[in-house]
Structure formats: C-alpha cells, structure tokens
Amino acid sequence: YARGVARDLDNIGAVYRDLGKSKEALESHKMALDIWSKAGDLRGVVKALSNIATLYEALSDNEIAKAYQSEAEQIKTLWSITG
C-alpha cells in the first residue's frame, strides 16, 4: 500500500514539474522519498532522489542537485541497483 502511495506521489511530482510548479513537485517527490525510505524500497529511493536532483538542477541550485544525485548514485552502487 505505502509503495503505491509513494509511486502516485512521484507521478504527481512529475506532473507538477511538467506544469512548471517546482515547489509542489519537490514536495511530492520528497514525500515519495520519505515513504520509500520507510518501506525500504531502494529503487524508489533512488528514483525520488534522482527526480529531486533534476528539479534542483532546473532551478539552478546545482550544489543541492549534486548532493541528491550523489546520494542516489551511492545507493545504486552499494546495492547494485540498475535503472
């Protein structure tokens, strides 16, 4: 159930991003990240971290973007996650 909610929040974040509503998109992706983290869903965590990094990059907040992307890459490497 929780993973489905996280997936829906992630999708809502993508819609907000496409609409140019970065603040709302970040909120949705961060909520998804929190749920996936609590559920232990590492693929979801990586997805949310990458989506958050992309949003910060689009907002020209490159340092924060790099931090989120670095965390995503570390998880992928440690747990051999592809995609």
Coordinates of N, CA and C in Angstrom, one line a residue:
Y1 N 0.8 -1.2 0.0 CA 0.0 0.0 0.0 C 0.9 1.3 0.0
A2 N 1.8 1.3 0.9 CA 2.7 2.5 1.0 C 3.5 2.8 -0.2
R3 N 4.0 1.7 -0.9 CA 4.7 1.9 -2.1 C 3.9 2.4 -3.2
G4 N 2.6 2.0 -3.2 CA 1.7 2.6 -4.2 C 1.4 4.0 -4.0
V5 N 1.3 4.4 -2.8 CA 1.1 5.9 -2.5 C 2.4 6.6 -2.9
A6 N 3.6 6.1 -2.6 CA 4.8 6.7 -3.0 C 4.9 6.9 -4.5
R7 N 4.5 5.8 -5.2 CA 4.6 5.9 -6.7 C 3.6 7.0 -7.2
D8 N 2.4 7.0 -6.6 CA 1.4 8.1 -7.0 C 2.0 9.5 -6.7
L9 N 2.6 9.7 -5.6 CA 3.2 11.0 -5.2 C 4.3 11.3 -6.2
D10 N 5.1 10.3 -6.6 CA 6.2 10.6 -7.5 C 5.6 11.0 -8.9
N11 N 4.5 10.3 -9.3 CA 3.9 10.7 -10.6 C 3.3 12.1 -10.5
I12 N 2.7 12.4 -9.4 CA 2.1 13.8 -9.2 C 3.2 14.8 -9.3
G13 N 4.4 14.5 -8.7 CA 5.5 15.4 -8.8 C 5.9 15.6 -10.2
A14 N 5.9 14.6 -11.0 CA 6.3 14.7 -12.4 C 5.3 15.6 -13.1
V15 N 4.0 15.5 -12.8 CA 3.0 16.3 -13.4 C 3.3 17.8 -13.0
Y16 N 3.5 18.0 -11.7 CA 3.8 19.4 -11.3 C 5.0 19.9 -12.0
R17 N 6.0 19.1 -12.1 CA 7.3 19.6 -12.8 C 6.9 20.0 -14.3
D18 N 6.1 19.2 -15.0 CA 5.7 19.5 -16.3 C 4.9 20.7 -16.4
L19 N 4.2 21.1 -15.4 CA 3.4 22.3 -15.3 C 4.2 23.5 -14.9
G20 N 5.5 23.3 -14.5 CA 6.3 24.4 -14.1 C 6.1 24.7 -12.6
K21 N 5.5 23.9 -11.9 CA 5.3 24.1 -10.4 C 6.3 23.4 -9.6
S22 N 7.5 23.9 -9.6 CA 8.7 23.3 -9.0 C 8.5 23.0 -7.5
K23 N 8.0 24.0 -6.8 CA 7.8 23.8 -5.3 C 6.9 22.6 -5.0
E24 N 5.8 22.5 -5.7 CA 4.8 21.4 -5.5 C 5.5 20.1 -5.9
A25 N 6.2 20.2 -7.0 CA 6.9 18.9 -7.5 C 7.9 18.5 -6.4
L26 N 8.7 19.4 -5.9 CA 9.6 19.0 -4.8 C 8.9 18.4 -3.6
E27 N 7.8 19.0 -3.2 CA 7.1 18.5 -2.1 C 6.6 17.0 -2.3
S28 N 6.1 16.8 -3.5 CA 5.6 15.5 -3.8 C 6.7 14.4 -3.9
H29 N 7.8 14.8 -4.5 CA 8.9 13.9 -4.6 C 9.5 13.6 -3.3
K30 N 9.6 14.6 -2.4 CA 10.2 14.4 -1.1 C 9.2 13.5 -0.2
M31 N 7.9 13.7 -0.4 CA 7.0 12.8 0.3 C 7.2 11.3 -0.1
A32 N 7.3 11.2 -1.5 CA 7.6 9.8 -2.0 C 8.9 9.3 -1.5
L33 N 9.9 10.1 -1.4 CA 11.2 9.7 -0.9 C 11.0 9.2 0.6
D34 N 10.3 9.9 1.4 CA 10.1 9.5 2.8 C 9.4 8.2 2.9
I35 N 8.4 8.0 2.1 CA 7.6 6.7 2.2 C 8.5 5.6 1.7
W36 N 9.2 5.8 0.5 CA 10.0 4.7 0.0 C 11.1 4.4 1.0
S37 N 11.7 5.4 1.6 CA 12.7 5.2 2.6 C 12.2 4.3 3.8
K38 N 11.1 4.7 4.3 CA 10.5 3.9 5.4 C 10.1 2.5 5.1
A39 N 9.7 2.3 3.8 CA 9.4 1.0 3.3 C 10.6 0.1 2.9
G40 N 11.8 0.8 2.9 CA 13.0 0.0 2.5 C 13.0 -0.2 1.0
D41 N 12.3 0.5 0.2 CA 12.3 0.3 -1.2 C 13.4 1.2 -1.9
L42 N 14.6 0.5 -2.1 CA 15.8 1.3 -2.5 C 15.6 1.8 -4.0
R43 N 14.9 1.0 -4.8 CA 14.7 1.5 -6.2 C 13.9 2.8 -6.1
G44 N 12.9 2.8 -5.3 CA 12.0 4.0 -5.2 C 12.8 5.2 -4.6
V45 N 13.7 4.9 -3.6 CA 14.5 5.9 -3.0 C 15.4 6.6 -4.1
V46 N 16.1 5.7 -4.9 CA 16.9 6.2 -6.0 C 16.2 7.0 -7.0
K47 N 15.0 6.6 -7.3 CA 14.1 7.3 -8.3 C 13.8 8.7 -7.7
A48 N 13.3 8.7 -6.5 CA 13.0 10.0 -5.9 C 14.2 10.9 -5.8
L49 N 15.3 10.4 -5.3 CA 16.5 11.2 -5.2 C 16.9 11.8 -6.5
S50 N 16.8 11.0 -7.6 CA 17.2 11.5 -8.9 C 16.2 12.5 -9.4
N51 N 14.9 12.3 -9.1 CA 13.9 13.3 -9.6 C 14.1 14.6 -8.8
I52 N 14.4 14.6 -7.5 CA 14.7 15.8 -6.7 C 15.9 16.5 -7.3
A53 N 17.0 15.7 -7.6 CA 18.2 16.3 -8.1 C 17.9 17.0 -9.4
T54 N 17.1 16.4 -10.3 CA 16.7 17.1 -11.6 C 16.0 18.4 -11.4
L55 N 15.1 18.4 -10.4 CA 14.4 19.6 -10.1 C 15.3 20.7 -9.6
Y56 N 16.2 20.4 -8.7 CA 17.1 21.4 -8.2 C 18.1 21.9 -9.3
E57 N 18.4 21.0 -10.2 CA 19.3 21.4 -11.3 C 18.5 22.4 -12.2
A58 N 17.2 22.1 -12.5 CA 16.4 23.0 -13.3 C 16.3 24.4 -12.6
L59 N 16.3 24.4 -11.3 CA 16.2 25.6 -10.5 C 17.6 26.3 -10.3
S60 N 18.6 25.8 -11.0 CA 20.0 26.3 -11.0 C 20.6 26.2 -9.6
D61 N 20.1 25.3 -8.8 CA 20.7 25.1 -7.4 C 21.5 23.8 -7.5
N62 N 22.7 24.0 -8.2 CA 23.5 22.9 -8.6 C 24.1 22.1 -7.4
E63 N 24.5 22.8 -6.3 CA 25.1 22.1 -5.2 C 24.1 21.2 -4.5
I64 N 22.9 21.6 -4.4 CA 21.9 20.7 -3.8 C 21.6 19.5 -4.8
A65 N 21.5 19.9 -6.0 CA 21.3 18.8 -7.1 C 22.4 17.8 -7.0
K66 N 23.6 18.2 -6.9 CA 24.7 17.3 -6.9 C 24.7 16.4 -5.6
A67 N 24.2 17.0 -4.5 CA 24.1 16.2 -3.3 C 23.1 15.1 -3.4
Y68 N 21.9 15.4 -3.9 CA 20.9 14.4 -4.1 C 21.3 13.3 -5.1
Q69 N 21.9 13.8 -6.2 CA 22.4 12.8 -7.3 C 23.5 11.9 -6.7
S70 N 24.4 12.5 -5.9 CA 25.4 11.7 -5.4 C 24.9 10.6 -4.4
E71 N 23.9 11.0 -3.6 CA 23.3 10.0 -2.7 C 22.6 8.9 -3.5
A72 N 21.9 9.3 -4.6 CA 21.3 8.2 -5.5 C 22.3 7.3 -6.1
E73 N 23.5 7.9 -6.5 CA 24.5 7.0 -7.1 C 25.2 6.1 -6.1
Q74 N 25.3 6.6 -4.9 CA 25.9 5.8 -3.8 C 25.0 4.6 -3.5
I75 N 23.7 4.8 -3.4 CA 22.8 3.7 -3.2 C 22.8 2.7 -4.3
K76 N 22.8 3.2 -5.5 CA 22.8 2.3 -6.7 C 24.1 1.5 -6.7
T77 N 25.2 2.1 -6.3 CA 26.5 1.3 -6.3 C 26.5 0.3 -5.2
L78 N 26.1 0.8 -4.0 CA 26.2 -0.1 -2.9 C 25.3 -1.3 -3.0
W79 N 24.1 -1.1 -3.6 CA 23.1 -2.2 -3.7 C 22.9 -2.8 -5.1
S80 N 23.8 -2.4 -6.0 CA 23.8 -2.9 -7.4 C 22.4 -2.7 -8.0
I81 N 21.9 -1.5 -7.9 CA 20.6 -1.2 -8.5 C 20.8 -0.6 -9.9
T82 N 20.1 -1.1 -10.8 CA 20.2 -0.6 -12.2 C 18.9 0.2 -12.5
G83 N 19.1 1.1 -13.5 CA 17.9 1.8 -13.9 C 17.9 3.2 -13.4

